[in-house]
PDB file of C-alpha atoms in Angstrom:
ATOM      1  CA  MET A   1       0.000   0.000   0.000  1.00 56.00           C
ATOM      2  CA  LEU A   2       2.804   2.435   0.847  1.00 62.00           C
ATOM      3  CA  ILE A   3       4.660   1.703  -2.363  1.00 66.00           C
ATOM      4  CA  ALA A   4       1.492   2.288  -4.388  1.00 64.00           C
ATOM      5  CA  LYS A   5       0.824   5.551  -2.563  1.00 71.00           C
ATOM      6  CA  ASP A   6       4.352   6.876  -2.976  1.00 72.00           C
ATOM      7  CA  HIS A   7       5.373   5.359  -6.313  1.00 68.00           C
ATOM      8  CA  GLY A   8       2.213   4.251  -8.119  1.00 69.00           C
ATOM      9  CA  HIS A   9       0.315   1.038  -8.721  1.00 65.00           C
ATOM     10  CA  PRO A  10       2.588  -0.475 -11.431  1.00 63.00           C
ATOM     11  CA  LEU A  11       5.642  -0.409  -9.186  1.00 62.00           C
ATOM     12  CA  ALA A  12       3.678  -1.799  -6.224  1.00 61.00           C
ATOM     13  CA  VAL A  13       2.525  -4.735  -8.346  1.00 60.00           C
ATOM     14  CA  LYS A  14       6.042  -5.391  -9.616  1.00 63.00           C
ATOM     15  CA  VAL A  15       7.474  -5.360  -6.082  1.00 60.00           C
ATOM     16  CA  SER A  16       4.727  -7.654  -4.786  1.00 59.00           C
ATOM     17  CA  GLU A  17       5.388 -10.142  -7.578  1.00 57.00           C
ATOM     18  CA  TRP A  18       9.061 -10.317  -6.617  1.00 52.00           C
ATOM     19  CA  PHE A  19       8.100 -11.432  -3.125  1.00 50.00           C
ATOM     20  CA  ILE A  20       5.340 -13.897  -3.957  1.00 48.00           C
ATOM     21  CA  ARG A  21       5.947 -17.306  -2.451  1.00 45.00           C
ATOM     22  CA  SER A  22       3.003 -19.558  -3.065  1.00 43.00           C
ATOM     23  CA  ALA A  23       2.067 -23.193  -2.851  1.00 45.00           C
ATOM     24  CA  PRO A  24       2.408 -25.365  -5.949  1.00 50.00           C
ATOM     25  CA  ARG A  25      -0.159 -24.359  -8.539  1.00 50.00           C
ATOM     26  CA  GLN A  26      -2.320 -26.382 -10.866  1.00 53.00           C
ATOM     27  CA  SER A  27      -0.938 -26.752 -14.381  1.00 53.00           C
ATOM     28  CA  ASP A  28      -3.743 -24.651 -15.889  1.00 54.00           C
ATOM     29  CA  ALA A  29      -3.515 -21.842 -13.308  1.00 50.00           C
ATOM     30  CA  ARG A  30      -1.816 -18.556 -14.125  1.00 50.00           C
ATOM     31  CA  GLN A  31       1.516 -17.987 -12.408  1.00 55.00           C
ATOM     32  CA  ARG A  32       1.012 -14.320 -11.706  1.00 53.00           C
ATOM     33  CA  GLN A  33      -1.589 -11.839 -10.594  1.00 56.00           C
ATOM     34  CA  ASP A  34      -4.434 -11.298 -12.986  1.00 71.00           C
ATOM     35  CA  PHE A  35      -4.122  -8.466 -15.470  1.00 70.00           C
ATOM     36  CA  ALA A  36      -6.620  -6.216 -13.686  1.00 75.00           C
ATOM     37  CA  GLU A  37      -4.318  -6.144 -10.651  1.00 80.00           C
ATOM     38  CA  ARG A  38      -1.082  -6.171 -12.574  1.00 76.00           C
ATOM     39  CA  PHE A  39      -1.944  -3.306 -14.906  1.00 77.00           C
ATOM     40  CA  GLY A  40      -4.374  -1.448 -12.628  1.00 83.00           C
ATOM     41  CA  THR A  41      -7.357  -1.474 -14.985  1.00 85.00           C
ATOM     42  CA  HIS A  42     -10.787  -3.065 -15.008  1.00 89.00           C
ATOM     43  CA  ASN A  43     -11.759  -2.035 -18.529  1.00 92.00           C
ATOM     44  CA  PRO A  44     -13.028  -5.275 -20.125  1.00 93.00           C
ATOM     45  CA  ARG A  45     -11.784  -4.387 -23.610  1.00 95.00           C
ATOM     46  CA  VAL A  46      -8.293  -3.562 -22.387  1.00 94.00           C
ATOM     47  CA  LEU A  47      -8.215  -6.719 -20.266  1.00 93.00           C
ATOM     48  CA  LYS A  48      -9.337  -8.841 -23.213  1.00 94.00           C
ATOM     49  CA  VAL A  49      -6.470  -7.482 -25.316  1.00 95.00           C
ATOM     50  CA  LEU A  50      -3.947  -7.953 -22.486  1.00 94.00           C
ATOM     51  CA  VAL A  51      -4.968 -11.595 -22.060  1.00 93.00           C
ATOM     52  CA  LEU A  52      -4.747 -12.128 -25.823  1.00 95.00           C
ATOM     53  CA  LEU A  53      -1.274 -10.546 -25.887  1.00 94.00           C
ATOM     54  CA  HIS A  54      -0.215 -12.848 -23.058  1.00 93.00           C
ATOM     55  CA  ASP A  55      -1.687 -15.946 -24.675  1.00 93.00           C
ATOM     56  CA  THR A  56       0.021 -15.265 -28.015  1.00 94.00           C
ATOM     57  CA  ILE A  57       3.494 -14.289 -26.822  1.00 94.00           C
ATOM     58  CA  ASP A  58       5.285 -16.305 -29.499  1.00 92.00           C
ATOM     59  CA  THR A  59       3.223 -14.883 -32.372  1.00 93.00           C
ATOM     60  CA  PRO A  60       1.989 -11.400 -31.423  1.00 92.00           C
ATOM     61  CA  PRO A  61      -1.254 -10.466 -33.184  1.00 95.00           C
ATOM     62  CA  THR A  62      -1.558  -7.297 -35.232  1.00 95.00           C
ATOM     63  CA  ARG A  63      -3.233  -4.213 -33.806  1.00 94.00           C
ATOM     64  CA  SER A  64      -6.150  -4.870 -36.156  1.00 96.00           C
ATOM     65  CA  GLU A  65      -6.581  -8.396 -34.803  1.00 96.00           C
ATOM     66  CA  LEU A  66      -6.431  -7.109 -31.234  1.00 96.00           C
ATOM     67  CA  ALA A  67      -8.944  -4.347 -31.920  1.00 96.00           C
ATOM     68  CA  HIS A  68     -11.272  -6.834 -33.631  1.00 96.00           C
ATOM     69  CA  ALA A  69     -11.059  -9.170 -30.623  1.00 95.00           C
ATOM     70  CA  ALA A  70     -11.996  -6.251 -28.353  1.00 95.00           C
ATOM     71  CA  GLY A  71     -14.854  -5.231 -30.639  1.00 96.00           C
ATOM     72  CA  VAL A  72     -13.503  -1.765 -31.436  1.00 96.00           C
ATOM     73  CA  CYS A  73     -11.433  -0.063 -34.119  1.00 97.00           C
ATOM     74  CA  VAL A  74      -7.637   0.231 -33.929  1.00 96.00           C
ATOM     75  CA  ARG A  75      -7.795   3.917 -33.052  1.00 97.00           C
ATOM     76  CA  GLN A  76     -10.226   3.253 -30.189  1.00 97.00           C
ATOM     77  CA  ILE A  77      -8.143   0.447 -28.659  1.00 96.00           C
ATOM     78  CA  GLU A  78      -5.066   2.697 -28.799  1.00 97.00           C
ATOM     79  CA  ARG A  79      -7.023   5.473 -27.041  1.00 97.00           C
ATOM     80  CA  LEU A  80      -8.243   3.021 -24.401  1.00 95.00           C
ATOM     81  CA  PHE A  81      -4.709   1.778 -23.722  1.00 95.00           C
ATOM     82  CA  ARG A  82      -3.352   5.322 -23.442  1.00 95.00           C
ATOM     83  CA  ALA A  83      -6.170   6.336 -21.098  1.00 95.00           C
ATOM     84  CA  GLU A  84      -6.146   3.187 -18.949  1.00 92.00           C
ATOM     85  CA  LEU A  85      -2.460   2.223 -18.921  1.00 91.00           C
ATOM     86  CA  GLY A  86      -0.564   5.280 -20.104  1.00 92.00           C
ATOM     87  CA  MET A  87       1.058   3.264 -22.891  1.00 93.00           C
ATOM     88  CA  SER A  88       0.320   2.057 -26.396  1.00 95.00           C
ATOM     89  CA  VAL A  89      -0.850  -1.432 -27.320  1.00 96.00           C
ATOM     90  CA  ARG A  90       2.614  -2.105 -28.776  1.00 95.00           C
ATOM     91  CA  GLU A  91       4.328  -1.000 -25.569  1.00 95.00           C
ATOM     92  CA  ALA A  92       2.035  -3.176 -23.441  1.00 94.00           C
ATOM     93  CA  GLY A  93       2.599  -6.167 -25.721  1.00 95.00           C
ATOM     94  CA  GLU A  94       6.341  -5.684 -25.609  1.00 95.00           C
ATOM     95  CA  ALA A  95       6.271  -5.356 -21.803  1.00 93.00           C
ATOM     96  CA  ILE A  96       4.378  -8.658 -21.525  1.00 93.00           C
ATOM     97  CA  ARG A  97       6.783 -10.386 -23.917  1.00 96.00           C
ATOM     98  CA  LEU A  98       9.866  -8.982 -22.151  1.00 95.00           C
ATOM     99  CA  ASP A  99       8.493 -10.019 -18.767  1.00 92.00           C
ATOM    100  CA  HIS A 100       8.028 -13.560 -20.066  1.00 94.00           C
ATOM    101  CA  ALA A 101      11.507 -13.485 -21.597  1.00 95.00           C
ATOM    102  CA  ALA A 102      13.038 -12.437 -18.263  1.00 94.00           C
ATOM    103  CA  HIS A 103      11.274 -15.371 -16.624  1.00 92.00           C
ATOM    104  CA  LEU A 104      12.523 -17.804 -19.301  1.00 93.00           C
ATOM    105  CA  LEU A 105      16.083 -16.513 -19.047  1.00 94.00           C
ATOM    106  CA  LYS A 106      16.085 -17.047 -15.284  1.00 91.00           C
ATOM    107  CA  SER A 107      14.262 -20.367 -15.164  1.00 89.00           C
ATOM    108  CA  THR A 108      15.350 -22.306 -18.256  1.00 89.00           C
ATOM    109  CA  GLY A 109      18.567 -23.204 -19.995  1.00 90.00           C
ATOM    110  CA  GLN A 110      17.404 -21.733 -23.317  1.00 93.00           C
ATOM    111  CA  SER A 111      19.772 -19.517 -25.253  1.00 94.00           C
ATOM    112  CA  VAL A 112      19.071 -15.807 -25.640  1.00 95.00           C
ATOM    113  CA  THR A 113      18.203 -16.397 -29.311  1.00 96.00           C
ATOM    114  CA  ALA A 114      15.761 -19.196 -28.434  1.00 95.00           C
ATOM    115  CA  VAL A 115      14.100 -17.009 -25.798  1.00 96.00           C
ATOM    116  CA  ALA A 116      13.870 -14.106 -28.258  1.00 96.00           C
ATOM    117  CA  LEU A 117      12.105 -16.276 -30.828  1.00 95.00           C
ATOM    118  CA  ALA A 118       9.873 -17.920 -28.198  1.00 95.00           C
ATOM    119  CA  CYS A 119       8.740 -14.454 -27.131  1.00 95.00           C
ATOM    120  CA  GLY A 120       7.850 -13.261 -30.617  1.00 95.00           C
ATOM    121  CA  PHE A 121      10.865 -11.100 -31.415  1.00 95.00           C
ATOM    122  CA  ALA A 122      11.988 -11.147 -35.050  1.00 92.00           C
ATOM    123  CA  SER A 123      15.672 -11.201 -34.136  1.00 94.00           C
ATOM    124  CA  ALA A 124      17.958 -11.653 -31.166  1.00 94.00           C
ATOM    125  CA  SER A 125      19.429  -8.183 -31.722  1.00 96.00           C
ATOM    126  CA  HIS A 126      16.009  -6.483 -31.573  1.00 96.00           C
ATOM    127  CA  PHE A 127      15.191  -8.505 -28.452  1.00 97.00           C
ATOM    128  CA  SER A 128      18.505  -7.601 -26.807  1.00 96.00           C
ATOM    129  CA  ARG A 129      17.995  -3.872 -27.449  1.00 96.00           C
ATOM    130  CA  ALA A 130      14.439  -3.940 -26.087  1.00 96.00           C
ATOM    131  CA  PHE A 131      15.444  -6.042 -23.076  1.00 96.00           C
ATOM    132  CA  LYS A 132      18.353  -3.779 -22.177  1.00 94.00           C
ATOM    133  CA  GLN A 133      16.180  -0.684 -22.534  1.00 94.00           C
ATOM    134  CA  SER A 134      13.579  -2.159 -20.185  1.00 92.00           C
ATOM    135  CA  TYR A 135      15.778  -3.974 -17.643  1.00 91.00           C
ATOM    136  CA  ALA A 136      18.983  -1.889 -17.882  1.00 92.00           C
ATOM    137  CA  VAL A 137      21.074  -5.053 -18.370  1.00 94.00           C
ATOM    138  CA  SER A 138      21.596  -7.291 -21.383  1.00 95.00           C
ATOM    139  CA  PRO A 139      19.715 -10.597 -21.604  1.00 96.00           C
ATOM    140  CA  ARG A 140      23.042 -12.429 -21.353  1.00 94.00           C
ATOM    141  CA  HIS A 141      23.883 -10.602 -18.122  1.00 94.00           C
ATOM    142  CA  TRP A 142      20.384 -11.275 -16.754  1.00 93.00           C
ATOM    143  CA  LYS A 143      20.741 -14.964 -17.583  1.00 91.00           C
ATOM    144  CA  ALA A 144      24.255 -15.205 -16.132  1.00 89.00           C
ATOM    145  CA  HIS A 145      23.229 -13.545 -12.883  1.00 84.00           C
ATOM    146  CA  LYS A 146      19.869 -15.249 -12.385  1.00 66.00           C
ATOM    147  CA  ALA A 147      19.517 -14.708  -8.658  1.00 45.00           C
ATOM    148  CA  ALA A 148      21.678 -11.617  -8.368  1.00 52.00           C
ATOM    149  CA  VAL A 149      19.616  -9.357 -10.634  1.00 44.00           C
ATOM    150  CA  THR A 150      16.686  -8.504  -8.394  1.00 47.00           C
ATOM    151  CA  ALA A 151      16.907  -4.773  -7.786  1.00 48.00           C
ATOM    152  CA  ILE A 152      14.587  -2.519  -9.725  1.00 50.00           C
ATOM    153  CA  PRO A 153      16.721  -0.834 -12.400  1.00 54.00           C
ATOM    154  CA  ASP A 154      16.746   2.971 -12.242  1.00 55.00           C
ATOM    155  CA  GLN A 155      15.540   3.103 -15.851  1.00 58.00           C
ATOM    156  CA  GLU A 156      12.547   0.921 -14.983  1.00 59.00           C
ATOM    157  CA  LEU A 157      11.690   3.090 -11.981  1.00 57.00           C
ATOM    158  CA  ALA A 158      11.907   6.212 -14.127  1.00 62.00           C
ATOM    159  CA  ARG A 159       9.726   4.614 -16.824  1.00 64.00           C
ATOM    160  CA  ILE A 160       7.099   3.518 -14.301  1.00 64.00           C
ATOM    161  CA  GLU A 161       7.054   6.924 -12.623  1.00 64.00           C
ATOM    162  CA  SER A 162       6.784   8.625 -16.003  1.00 67.00           C
ATOM    163  CA  LEU A 163       3.809   6.439 -16.942  1.00 66.00           C
ATOM    164  CA  ARG A 164       2.172   7.152 -13.581  1.00 64.00           C
ATOM    165  CA  ASP A 165       2.714  10.894 -13.970  1.00 66.00           C
ATOM    166  CA  ARG A 166       1.254  10.882 -17.489  1.00 67.00           C
ATOM    167  CA  LYS A 167      -1.795   8.947 -16.301  1.00 63.00           C
ATOM    168  CA  THR A 168      -2.255  11.323 -13.339  1.00 62.00           C
ATOM    169  CA  ARG A 169      -2.019  14.365 -15.625  1.00 65.00           C
ATOM    170  CA  ALA A 170      -4.465  12.838 -18.097  1.00 64.00           C
ATOM    171  CA  MET A 171      -6.956  12.098 -15.328  1.00 62.00           C
ATOM    172  CA  SER A 172      -6.777  15.668 -14.013  1.00 62.00           C
ATOM    173  CA  LEU A 173      -7.654  17.194 -17.403  1.00 62.00           C
TER     174      LEU A 173
END
């Protein structure tokens, strides 16, 4: 609660996920908090797109396919994402894919290239650039230091705070 109050909901969710220790789960159960909690939205169209993005990590759908699934046009789904999450559909999809990639790098023996392809990136170089921009370390470094890389990177904190500030400003208009 204090983290959310001082630093915003996205950071509070991220911190809580780092400390989750749960009992063994059923094979069909999700590993993480649901998207409403994780992204701080209850908009059914946005949630439908987030679930679809998560369920199609290896082959990301087009914006048109996502908008169609939500029952709106591309422009409307982009507006909804900006209003609800403070980011574009592409940014949200990339965040979901990078989050999954970070998990794979820490928990499997897959190569960086294999993880990049499994997470829907066209090339290992594009994946590496996106990963480093989001996590402030290269995928190879993340993989090599599985347990040691747990602190929230300054870049990630700045990005989360920036998103929170944009959302706060948009809500006050």
